[in-house]
Amino acid sequence: MKSLKRGSRLIALMLTVFLIGMGILIWKLMTEASYYISHSPEATLGLVYDRNGDILFDDNAKEGDYPEGHFKDVGNLIGDTSGQMSNTLVNKNLEKLSNYSFTAGLDNKNGKAAIYTTLNHNANEQVYSAFGEKDGCAVAYNYKTGEILVCVSKPNIDPVKGYADIENLPNGSLLCKVFSTTVPGSTQKVATLIAADETMGIDRLMQKSYTCESVYVNNTGIDIICHNEYGHGTQNIREAFANSCNPYFAQLVEDPDWSISDIEKVYNRLGISVNGSEQEDILVSGIVCDSASTDLTNKNEFDTQWGCIGQGTTMVSPCQMMMWESAIANGTGRATVPFLIDYVTNVNGRIVERTETEHTEQMFSATTAKDVRDIMLENGANNYSGIGYPVGVKSGTAQVKNGDEENSLLTGFVDDESFPIAFAILIENREDYDVSTDYIASVILNSLR
């Protein structure tokens, strides 16, 4: 009798384990099958659209199917299935495009799987063309919602033309530079201004006046050189920010009213890895955006001062610059998280995923956001009225390739509740006669208006 009871308990246990296993198997089939099907040669993939229904990805596209150069402005952002590019929207979201469902199976003829993006393809093409012969990148988004509207990176590739000449593609063609870190130049002074205001407050910060005589010898005897060979004279923070004065900011970093730990603390909250500290990468609809980084050791030394000015080891992606602008513009000190995917439909055309607006944790106080916003708007009104919109901005010149080349940068936001756009722009190896960052900003905003 006891052996029968033990036997029945064992059978019940085995049945329970079997049912649990079947449940796990069915769940994995339902949730993971589309991933494997999307990588199968038997499956077809759906389309990727812009916000107005323009096609940005068609896995079956051949030359002649679309107007010449239709995909050239989004090639290294949207990507394809060739395997040549990994950090792209298609590669990171391939299973969403699978014309397969667990219940309906494969539908290679009428499947309606698709990704509908936030991009404005027409505006993207205009910005791409505005770069002319210059390489670089530009990104703009709605700083209230997080929708990326423009995302351009040059040089680029047209996936429809294939990769037969891949060996001769210009360097950088296969990645979107918007999400890669670069030397920020004086755009980093936005982050340093935030850290100073957050630590001292605007009243005490406004009392910090320093003199620029073109060259400032810092506390360790090293020269900090200003771009203005005649110097800027005695300035406060508003004037020095507008003048992008290196000697002023070096003296500000040295000021005894804050410490290296104060700067590091705020930098960390901005998402900047300091001295190798761990920071999470930013994900933009699956695309990995590298986190900013710098080294701060002694605020009296050149390397730390140079890093706070935006040179040295400091590296920031244009995407992250743009996010800081949103935290300033929206007045909260919390950045709006950018995204590229608006919604996704399955093989039956039913919406199965929609992106909601999200914000980061607190980066800095609302008071600091207001103070920095006012300073940036003053700079925009006095020096960048040619953009054609009320903007708060900071420009930057970054020395790269051991000082042999200079990149031009601009980051900012529009001060208009009905037109809440933040942006970041990089022009590589810019000369005086080349297209300017403020012109690119004007094209971005005009194309989106």
Short mmCIF file of C-alpha atoms in Angstrom, two decimals:
data_model
loop_
_atom_site.label_atom_id
_atom_site.label_comp_id
_atom_site.label_asym_id
_atom_site.label_seq_id
_atom_site.Cartn_x
_atom_site.Cartn_y
_atom_site.Cartn_z
CA MET A 1 0.00 0.00 0.00
CA LYS A 2 2.83 2.38 0.91
CA SER A 3 4.65 1.55 -2.31
CA LEU A 4 1.52 2.40 -4.33
CA LYS A 5 1.28 5.81 -2.64
CA ARG A 6 4.96 6.46 -3.27
CA GLY A 7 4.48 5.44 -6.90
CA SER A 8 1.49 7.73 -7.39
CA ARG A 9 3.37 10.65 -5.84
CA LEU A 10 6.29 10.00 -8.16
CA ILE A 11 3.99 9.88 -11.19
CA ALA A 12 2.29 13.11 -10.09
CA LEU A 13 5.69 14.76 -9.66
CA MET A 14 6.82 13.60 -13.12
CA LEU A 15 3.59 14.87 -14.69
CA THR A 16 4.04 18.22 -12.94
CA VAL A 17 7.63 18.52 -14.17
CA PHE A 18 6.52 17.54 -17.68
CA LEU A 19 3.72 20.12 -17.75
CA ILE A 20 6.03 22.83 -16.43
CA GLY A 21 8.59 21.90 -19.09
CA MET A 22 5.94 22.01 -21.82
CA GLY A 23 4.79 25.39 -20.58
CA ILE A 24 8.35 26.75 -20.70
CA LEU A 25 8.84 25.28 -24.18
CA ILE A 26 5.62 26.83 -25.50
CA TRP A 27 6.49 30.20 -23.90
CA LYS A 28 9.97 30.14 -25.47
CA LEU A 29 8.49 29.21 -28.85
CA MET A 30 6.01 32.06 -28.66
CA THR A 31 8.53 34.67 -27.49
CA GLU A 32 11.72 33.60 -29.29
CA ALA A 33 10.61 31.92 -32.50
CA SER A 34 10.38 35.22 -34.36
CA TYR A 35 14.04 35.88 -33.59
CA TYR A 36 15.16 32.63 -35.21
CA ILE A 37 12.67 32.92 -38.06
CA SER A 38 13.89 36.45 -38.84
CA HIS A 39 17.41 35.05 -39.24
CA SER A 40 16.19 32.24 -41.49
CA PRO A 41 16.60 32.41 -45.29
CA GLU A 42 13.01 31.17 -45.57
CA ALA A 43 11.50 34.28 -44.03
CA THR A 44 10.79 37.69 -45.47
CA LEU A 45 11.14 40.85 -43.45
CA GLY A 46 8.76 43.75 -43.20
CA LEU A 47 9.50 47.39 -43.96
CA VAL A 48 10.80 50.32 -41.93
CA TYR A 49 8.96 53.60 -42.40
CA ASP A 50 9.53 57.21 -41.45
CA ARG A 51 6.88 59.17 -39.57
CA ASN A 52 5.13 60.12 -42.84
CA GLY A 53 5.06 56.65 -44.40
CA ASP A 54 8.23 56.98 -46.47
CA ILE A 55 10.11 53.65 -46.72
CA LEU A 56 13.54 53.61 -45.05
CA PHE A 57 14.29 49.88 -45.31
CA ASP A 58 13.20 47.25 -47.81
CA ASP A 59 15.10 43.97 -47.65
CA ASN A 60 14.11 43.14 -51.21
CA ALA A 61 15.09 46.49 -52.71
CA LYS A 62 17.20 46.50 -55.85
CA GLU A 63 18.70 49.37 -57.80
CA GLY A 64 15.95 51.06 -59.75
CA ASP A 65 13.17 50.18 -57.30
CA TYR A 66 13.52 53.55 -55.55
CA PRO A 67 14.75 56.98 -56.65
CA GLU A 68 18.54 57.27 -56.86
CA GLY A 69 20.06 57.78 -53.40
CA HIS A 70 16.76 57.19 -51.59
CA PHE A 71 18.50 55.42 -48.69
CA LYS A 72 21.88 57.17 -48.69
CA ASP A 73 21.09 59.51 -45.78
CA VAL A 74 19.94 56.69 -43.47
CA GLY A 75 22.19 53.82 -44.60
CA ASN A 76 24.36 53.58 -41.50
CA LEU A 77 21.49 54.41 -39.14
CA ILE A 78 18.72 52.09 -40.36
CA GLY A 79 21.13 49.48 -41.70
CA ASP A 80 20.35 46.25 -43.54
CA THR A 81 20.71 42.48 -43.20
CA SER A 82 24.13 42.18 -44.84
CA GLY A 83 25.98 41.75 -41.56
CA GLN A 84 28.37 44.60 -42.45
CA MET A 85 26.88 46.93 -39.82
CA SER A 86 25.88 45.85 -36.31
CA ASN A 87 24.83 48.96 -34.37
CA THR A 88 21.84 49.86 -36.56
CA LEU A 89 18.08 49.97 -36.10
CA VAL A 90 17.45 46.91 -38.29
CA ASN A 91 20.22 44.81 -36.77
CA LYS A 92 19.14 45.57 -33.21
CA ASN A 93 15.43 44.99 -33.94
CA LEU A 94 15.45 42.33 -36.65
CA GLU A 95 12.91 40.05 -34.93
CA LYS A 96 10.35 42.86 -34.96
CA LEU A 97 10.39 42.77 -38.76
CA SER A 98 9.72 39.03 -39.06
CA ASN A 99 6.56 38.18 -41.03
CA TYR A 100 5.88 35.33 -38.66
CA SER A 101 3.66 34.67 -35.69
CA PHE A 102 3.34 31.58 -33.50
CA THR A 103 -0.32 31.20 -34.41
CA ALA A 104 -0.28 32.22 -38.09
CA GLY A 105 3.15 30.91 -39.05
CA LEU A 106 5.05 32.45 -41.96
CA ASP A 107 3.34 34.87 -44.29
CA ASN A 108 5.90 35.76 -46.93
CA LYS A 109 3.36 37.24 -49.31
CA ASN A 110 1.02 39.47 -47.32
CA GLY A 111 2.81 39.90 -43.99
CA LYS A 112 2.50 43.35 -42.45
CA ALA A 113 5.32 43.30 -39.91
CA ALA A 114 6.86 46.78 -39.82
CA ILE A 115 8.71 49.35 -37.76
CA TYR A 116 7.36 52.88 -37.89
CA THR A 117 10.07 55.33 -36.88
CA THR A 118 10.00 58.89 -35.57
CA LEU A 119 12.30 60.14 -38.36
CA ASN A 120 11.34 62.80 -40.85
CA HIS A 121 13.00 61.46 -44.01
CA ASN A 122 12.52 64.66 -46.00
CA ALA A 123 14.19 66.73 -43.28
CA ASN A 124 16.94 64.13 -42.95
CA GLU A 125 17.70 64.36 -46.67
CA GLN A 126 17.86 68.16 -46.52
CA VAL A 127 20.32 68.08 -43.62
CA TYR A 128 22.40 65.42 -45.34
CA SER A 129 22.63 67.61 -48.45
CA ALA A 130 23.46 70.69 -46.37
CA PHE A 131 26.77 69.12 -45.29
CA GLY A 132 27.93 69.28 -48.90
CA GLU A 133 31.38 67.74 -49.18
CA LYS A 134 32.01 67.79 -45.44
CA ASP A 135 31.82 64.78 -43.13
CA GLY A 136 30.26 64.83 -39.67
CA CYS A 137 26.86 64.24 -38.14
CA ALA A 138 23.73 65.96 -36.86
CA VAL A 139 20.89 64.87 -34.62
CA ALA A 140 17.72 66.63 -33.49
CA TYR A 141 14.79 65.52 -31.37
CA ASN A 142 11.67 66.71 -29.64
CA TYR A 143 12.94 67.41 -26.12
CA LYS A 144 9.46 66.96 -24.66
CA THR A 145 8.63 63.57 -26.21
CA GLY A 146 12.05 62.08 -27.07
CA GLU A 147 11.23 61.47 -30.76
CA ILE A 148 14.36 61.66 -32.93
CA LEU A 149 13.41 63.58 -36.06
CA VAL A 150 16.78 64.00 -37.78
CA CYS A 151 19.81 61.72 -37.54
CA VAL A 152 22.51 62.09 -40.19
CA SER A 153 26.06 60.78 -40.32
CA LYS A 154 28.56 61.31 -43.14
CA PRO A 155 30.20 59.59 -44.90
CA ASN A 156 27.34 57.16 -45.40
CA ILE A 157 26.51 54.23 -47.65
CA ASP A 158 23.57 53.28 -49.84
CA PRO A 159 22.77 49.66 -48.89
CA VAL A 160 20.97 49.08 -52.20
CA LYS A 161 24.27 49.46 -54.04
CA GLY A 162 25.86 46.68 -51.98
CA TYR A 163 29.40 46.29 -50.65
CA ALA A 164 31.40 45.19 -53.68
CA ASP A 165 33.82 48.10 -53.12
CA ILE A 166 33.85 47.90 -49.31
CA GLU A 167 37.65 48.13 -49.16
CA ASN A 168 37.51 51.63 -50.63
CA LEU A 169 34.66 53.03 -48.55
CA PRO A 170 35.66 56.22 -46.69
CA ASN A 171 36.47 55.66 -43.02
CA GLY A 172 33.35 55.88 -40.85
CA SER A 173 30.87 54.97 -43.60
CA LEU A 174 29.53 51.95 -41.70
CA LEU A 175 28.67 53.61 -38.41
CA CYS A 176 26.38 56.42 -37.28
CA LYS A 177 28.65 58.93 -35.54
CA VAL A 178 25.73 60.44 -33.62
CA PHE A 179 26.11 57.57 -31.14
CA SER A 180 29.92 57.49 -31.01
CA THR A 181 31.99 59.66 -28.70
CA THR A 182 34.07 62.49 -30.08
CA VAL A 183 36.24 65.29 -28.68
CA PRO A 184 33.58 67.87 -27.66
CA GLY A 185 35.70 71.00 -27.60
CA SER A 186 34.07 73.95 -25.88
CA THR A 187 30.61 72.37 -25.98
CA GLN A 188 31.89 70.61 -22.83
CA LYS A 189 31.71 73.99 -21.10
CA VAL A 190 27.96 73.38 -20.85
CA ALA A 191 28.66 70.44 -18.54
CA THR A 192 31.27 72.43 -16.59
CA LEU A 193 28.86 75.36 -16.24
CA ILE A 194 26.20 72.98 -14.91
CA ALA A 195 28.66 71.58 -12.38
CA ALA A 196 29.74 75.07 -11.23
CA ASP A 197 26.17 76.35 -10.90
CA GLU A 198 25.02 73.19 -9.14
CA THR A 199 27.87 73.52 -6.62
CA MET A 200 28.03 77.29 -6.03
CA GLY A 201 24.66 78.67 -7.11
CA ILE A 202 24.26 81.44 -9.67
CA ASP A 203 24.78 84.38 -7.27
CA ARG A 204 28.18 83.19 -6.08
CA LEU A 205 29.10 82.04 -9.57
CA MET A 206 28.33 85.47 -11.03
CA GLN A 207 30.80 86.98 -8.55
CA LYS A 208 33.61 84.93 -10.11
CA SER A 209 35.36 87.39 -12.43
CA TYR A 210 38.70 86.49 -13.97
CA THR A 211 40.97 88.24 -16.42
CA CYS A 212 41.98 86.83 -19.79
CA GLU A 213 45.12 88.29 -21.39
CA SER A 214 45.23 85.70 -24.19
CA VAL A 215 47.43 83.33 -22.17
CA TYR A 216 46.85 82.26 -18.58
CA VAL A 217 49.61 80.54 -16.60
CA ASN A 218 47.85 78.09 -14.30
CA ASN A 219 48.76 77.11 -10.74
CA THR A 220 51.30 74.56 -11.95
CA GLY A 221 52.98 76.92 -14.44
CA ILE A 222 51.38 75.60 -17.63
CA ASP A 223 49.95 77.92 -20.29
CA ILE A 224 46.21 77.88 -21.03
CA ILE A 225 45.83 79.63 -24.39
CA CYS A 226 42.77 81.58 -25.51
CA HIS A 227 41.55 81.52 -29.10
CA ASN A 228 41.52 85.34 -28.97
CA GLU A 229 45.12 86.51 -29.33
CA TYR A 230 44.24 89.83 -27.66
CA GLY A 231 42.41 88.27 -24.73
CA HIS A 232 38.95 89.07 -23.39
CA GLY A 233 39.84 91.22 -20.40
CA THR A 234 37.93 90.78 -17.14
CA GLN A 235 34.75 88.72 -17.52
CA ASN A 236 31.98 87.10 -15.52
CA ILE A 237 30.58 83.65 -16.28
CA ARG A 238 27.99 84.90 -18.79
CA GLU A 239 30.59 86.78 -20.81
CA ALA A 240 33.16 83.98 -20.62
CA PHE A 241 30.59 81.40 -21.75
CA ALA A 242 29.65 83.52 -24.76
CA ASN A 243 33.34 84.19 -25.53
CA SER A 244 34.21 80.52 -24.97
CA CYS A 245 37.21 81.74 -23.02
CA ASN A 246 39.64 78.98 -22.02
CA PRO A 247 41.66 81.07 -19.49
CA TYR A 248 38.44 81.99 -17.65
CA PHE A 249 37.31 78.38 -17.37
CA ALA A 250 40.78 77.22 -16.26
CA GLN A 251 40.66 79.78 -13.44
CA LEU A 252 37.11 78.76 -12.61
CA VAL A 253 38.21 75.12 -12.27
CA GLU A 254 41.02 76.25 -9.94
CA ASP A 255 38.66 78.32 -7.77
CA PRO A 256 38.69 77.22 -4.08
CA ASP A 257 34.89 77.46 -3.77
CA TRP A 258 34.50 74.00 -5.26
CA SER A 259 36.49 70.78 -5.32
CA ILE A 260 37.41 68.10 -7.83
CA SER A 261 34.87 65.84 -6.11
CA ASP A 262 32.15 68.47 -6.73
CA ILE A 263 32.89 68.42 -10.45
CA GLU A 264 33.12 64.63 -10.51
CA LYS A 265 29.81 64.23 -8.69
CA VAL A 266 27.89 66.35 -11.20
CA TYR A 267 29.73 64.85 -14.17
CA ASN A 268 28.74 61.38 -12.97
CA ARG A 269 25.09 62.42 -12.73
CA LEU A 270 25.35 63.70 -16.31
CA GLY A 271 26.41 60.20 -17.33
CA ILE A 272 30.11 60.98 -17.73
CA SER A 273 32.52 58.24 -16.70
CA VAL A 274 35.24 59.93 -14.62
CA ASN A 275 38.60 58.20 -14.17
CA GLY A 276 37.19 54.94 -15.50
CA SER A 277 34.09 54.86 -13.30
CA GLU A 278 31.31 52.66 -14.64
CA GLN A 279 28.48 54.27 -16.60
CA GLU A 280 25.67 52.51 -18.39
CA ASP A 281 25.56 52.92 -22.15
CA ILE A 282 22.50 54.75 -23.45
CA LEU A 283 20.16 52.62 -25.58
CA VAL A 284 18.26 54.37 -28.37
CA SER A 285 15.66 51.85 -29.59
CA GLY A 286 18.30 49.15 -29.18
CA ILE A 287 21.16 51.14 -30.75
CA VAL A 288 24.06 51.52 -28.32
CA CYS A 289 25.18 55.08 -27.63
CA ASP A 290 28.64 55.24 -26.05
CA SER A 291 28.76 57.00 -22.69
CA ALA A 292 30.89 60.12 -22.19
CA SER A 293 34.21 59.90 -20.35
CA THR A 294 37.03 62.05 -18.99
CA ASP A 295 39.86 62.06 -16.44
CA LEU A 296 39.92 64.47 -13.48
CA THR A 297 42.81 64.19 -11.02
CA ASN A 298 43.97 67.59 -9.79
CA LYS A 299 42.08 70.76 -10.58
CA ASN A 300 45.28 72.79 -10.53
CA GLU A 301 46.84 70.72 -13.29
CA PHE A 302 46.58 71.28 -17.02
CA ASP A 303 45.05 67.91 -17.96
CA THR A 304 42.08 68.32 -15.63
CA GLN A 305 41.46 71.93 -16.67
CA TRP A 306 41.84 70.97 -20.33
CA GLY A 307 39.36 68.13 -19.82
CA CYS A 308 36.75 70.47 -18.31
CA ILE A 309 37.25 72.76 -21.31
CA GLY A 310 36.54 69.82 -23.66
CA GLN A 311 39.94 68.63 -24.79
CA GLY A 312 42.41 66.12 -23.36
CA THR A 313 40.77 62.78 -22.68
CA THR A 314 37.20 64.13 -22.68
CA MET A 315 34.89 62.32 -25.11
CA VAL A 316 31.13 62.82 -25.59
CA SER A 317 28.68 61.61 -28.23
CA PRO A 318 26.48 64.14 -30.05
CA CYS A 319 23.45 62.17 -28.82
CA GLN A 320 24.45 62.69 -25.18
CA MET A 321 25.18 66.39 -25.79
CA MET A 322 21.64 66.71 -27.14
CA MET A 323 20.20 64.97 -24.08
CA TRP A 324 21.87 67.51 -21.76
CA GLU A 325 20.23 70.24 -23.79
CA SER A 326 16.82 68.68 -23.18
CA ALA A 327 17.40 68.65 -19.42
CA ILE A 328 18.21 72.37 -19.64
CA ALA A 329 15.42 73.31 -22.04
CA ASN A 330 12.60 71.47 -20.29
CA GLY A 331 13.60 73.13 -17.01
CA THR A 332 13.66 69.97 -14.90
CA GLY A 333 17.29 68.84 -14.91
CA ARG A 334 16.09 65.44 -16.16
CA ALA A 335 16.84 64.52 -19.78
CA THR A 336 14.22 63.10 -22.10
CA VAL A 337 15.35 59.68 -23.36
CA PRO A 338 15.63 59.70 -27.19
CA PHE A 339 14.03 56.99 -29.30
CA LEU A 340 13.69 56.07 -32.99
CA ILE A 341 10.87 53.52 -32.94
CA ASP A 342 7.39 55.00 -32.67
CA TYR A 343 5.49 51.72 -32.94
CA VAL A 344 5.75 48.18 -34.33
CA THR A 345 3.15 46.08 -36.16
CA ASN A 346 3.14 42.29 -36.42
CA VAL A 347 2.50 40.03 -39.41
CA ASN A 348 -1.23 40.75 -39.10
CA GLY A 349 -0.75 44.53 -39.05
CA ARG A 350 -1.70 44.81 -35.38
CA ILE A 351 0.29 47.26 -33.22
CA VAL A 352 2.23 45.15 -30.73
CA GLU A 353 4.67 47.72 -29.35
CA ARG A 354 4.62 51.47 -28.86
CA THR A 355 7.35 53.62 -27.32
CA GLU A 356 6.37 55.89 -24.44
CA THR A 357 8.21 59.01 -23.34
CA GLU A 358 10.74 58.39 -20.57
CA HIS A 359 13.16 60.57 -18.62
CA THR A 360 16.49 59.98 -16.96
CA GLU A 361 17.08 60.29 -13.26
CA GLN A 362 17.79 63.77 -11.91
CA MET A 363 21.01 65.11 -13.44
CA PHE A 364 20.92 68.54 -11.83
CA SER A 365 18.40 70.77 -10.10
CA ALA A 366 15.59 72.69 -11.79
CA THR A 367 17.24 75.87 -10.48
CA THR A 368 20.48 75.01 -12.27
CA ALA A 369 18.49 74.19 -15.42
CA LYS A 370 16.95 77.67 -15.34
CA ASP A 371 20.31 79.40 -14.72
CA VAL A 372 22.10 77.59 -17.53
CA ARG A 373 19.12 78.02 -19.85
CA ASP A 374 19.23 81.80 -19.34
CA ILE A 375 22.97 81.95 -20.05
CA MET A 376 22.62 79.85 -23.21
CA LEU A 377 19.65 81.87 -24.46
CA GLU A 378 21.61 85.10 -23.98
CA ASN A 379 24.45 83.64 -26.03
CA GLY A 380 21.99 82.57 -28.74
CA ALA A 381 20.27 85.96 -28.90
CA ASN A 382 23.53 87.92 -29.04
CA ASN A 383 25.58 85.71 -31.33
CA TYR A 384 23.36 83.26 -33.25
CA SER A 385 20.34 85.23 -34.41
CA GLY A 386 21.19 84.13 -37.96
CA ILE A 387 19.83 80.66 -37.14
CA GLY A 388 16.41 82.27 -37.38
CA TYR A 389 14.89 80.92 -34.18
CA PRO A 390 15.14 81.79 -30.48
CA VAL A 391 17.87 79.37 -29.44
CA GLY A 392 20.11 78.64 -26.51
CA VAL A 393 23.43 77.39 -27.87
CA LYS A 394 27.08 76.61 -27.24
CA SER A 395 29.64 76.19 -29.99
CA GLY A 396 32.92 74.37 -29.79
CA THR A 397 36.15 73.83 -31.70
CA ALA A 398 37.85 70.51 -31.04
CA GLN A 399 41.48 69.83 -31.85
CA VAL A 400 41.87 66.29 -33.20
CA LYS A 401 44.56 64.15 -34.86
CA ASN A 402 47.27 65.67 -32.66
CA GLY A 403 46.11 69.17 -33.46
CA ASP A 404 46.42 68.74 -37.23
CA GLU A 405 42.67 69.15 -37.73
CA GLU A 406 39.84 71.01 -36.04
CA ASN A 407 36.24 69.89 -35.77
CA SER A 408 33.41 72.38 -35.35
CA LEU A 409 30.50 71.61 -33.02
CA LEU A 410 27.25 73.24 -31.96
CA THR A 411 24.67 72.08 -29.45
CA GLY A 412 21.51 73.80 -28.30
CA PHE A 413 17.73 74.01 -28.12
CA VAL A 414 14.83 76.09 -29.42
CA ASP A 415 13.06 78.26 -26.85
CA ASP A 416 9.54 77.68 -28.16
CA GLU A 417 6.87 75.59 -26.42
CA SER A 418 5.30 74.80 -29.78
CA PHE A 419 8.62 73.81 -31.39
CA PRO A 420 10.64 71.97 -28.71
CA ILE A 421 13.75 70.89 -30.62
CA ALA A 422 17.18 70.11 -29.16
CA PHE A 423 20.12 69.36 -31.43
CA ALA A 424 23.82 68.58 -31.72
CA ILE A 425 26.00 69.09 -34.81
CA LEU A 426 29.55 68.04 -35.71
CA ILE A 427 31.46 69.12 -38.82
CA GLU A 428 34.78 67.34 -39.21
CA ASN A 429 37.97 69.08 -40.31
CA ARG A 430 36.14 72.35 -40.91
CA GLU A 431 37.89 75.30 -42.58
CA ASP A 432 36.70 78.93 -42.47
CA TYR A 433 35.21 78.75 -45.96
CA ASP A 434 33.28 75.51 -45.31
CA VAL A 435 29.64 75.11 -44.35
CA SER A 436 29.06 76.22 -40.72
CA THR A 437 27.33 74.53 -37.80
CA ASP A 438 24.87 77.40 -37.40
CA TYR A 439 23.88 76.98 -41.07
CA ILE A 440 23.26 73.27 -40.46
CA ALA A 441 21.19 74.21 -37.39
CA SER A 442 19.11 76.57 -39.52
CA VAL A 443 18.51 73.83 -42.12
CA ILE A 444 17.46 71.38 -39.41
CA LEU A 445 14.94 73.77 -37.93
CA ASN A 446 13.57 75.06 -41.25
CA SER A 447 13.11 71.49 -42.51
CA LEU A 448 11.18 70.51 -39.39
CA ARG A 449 9.01 73.63 -39.09
#
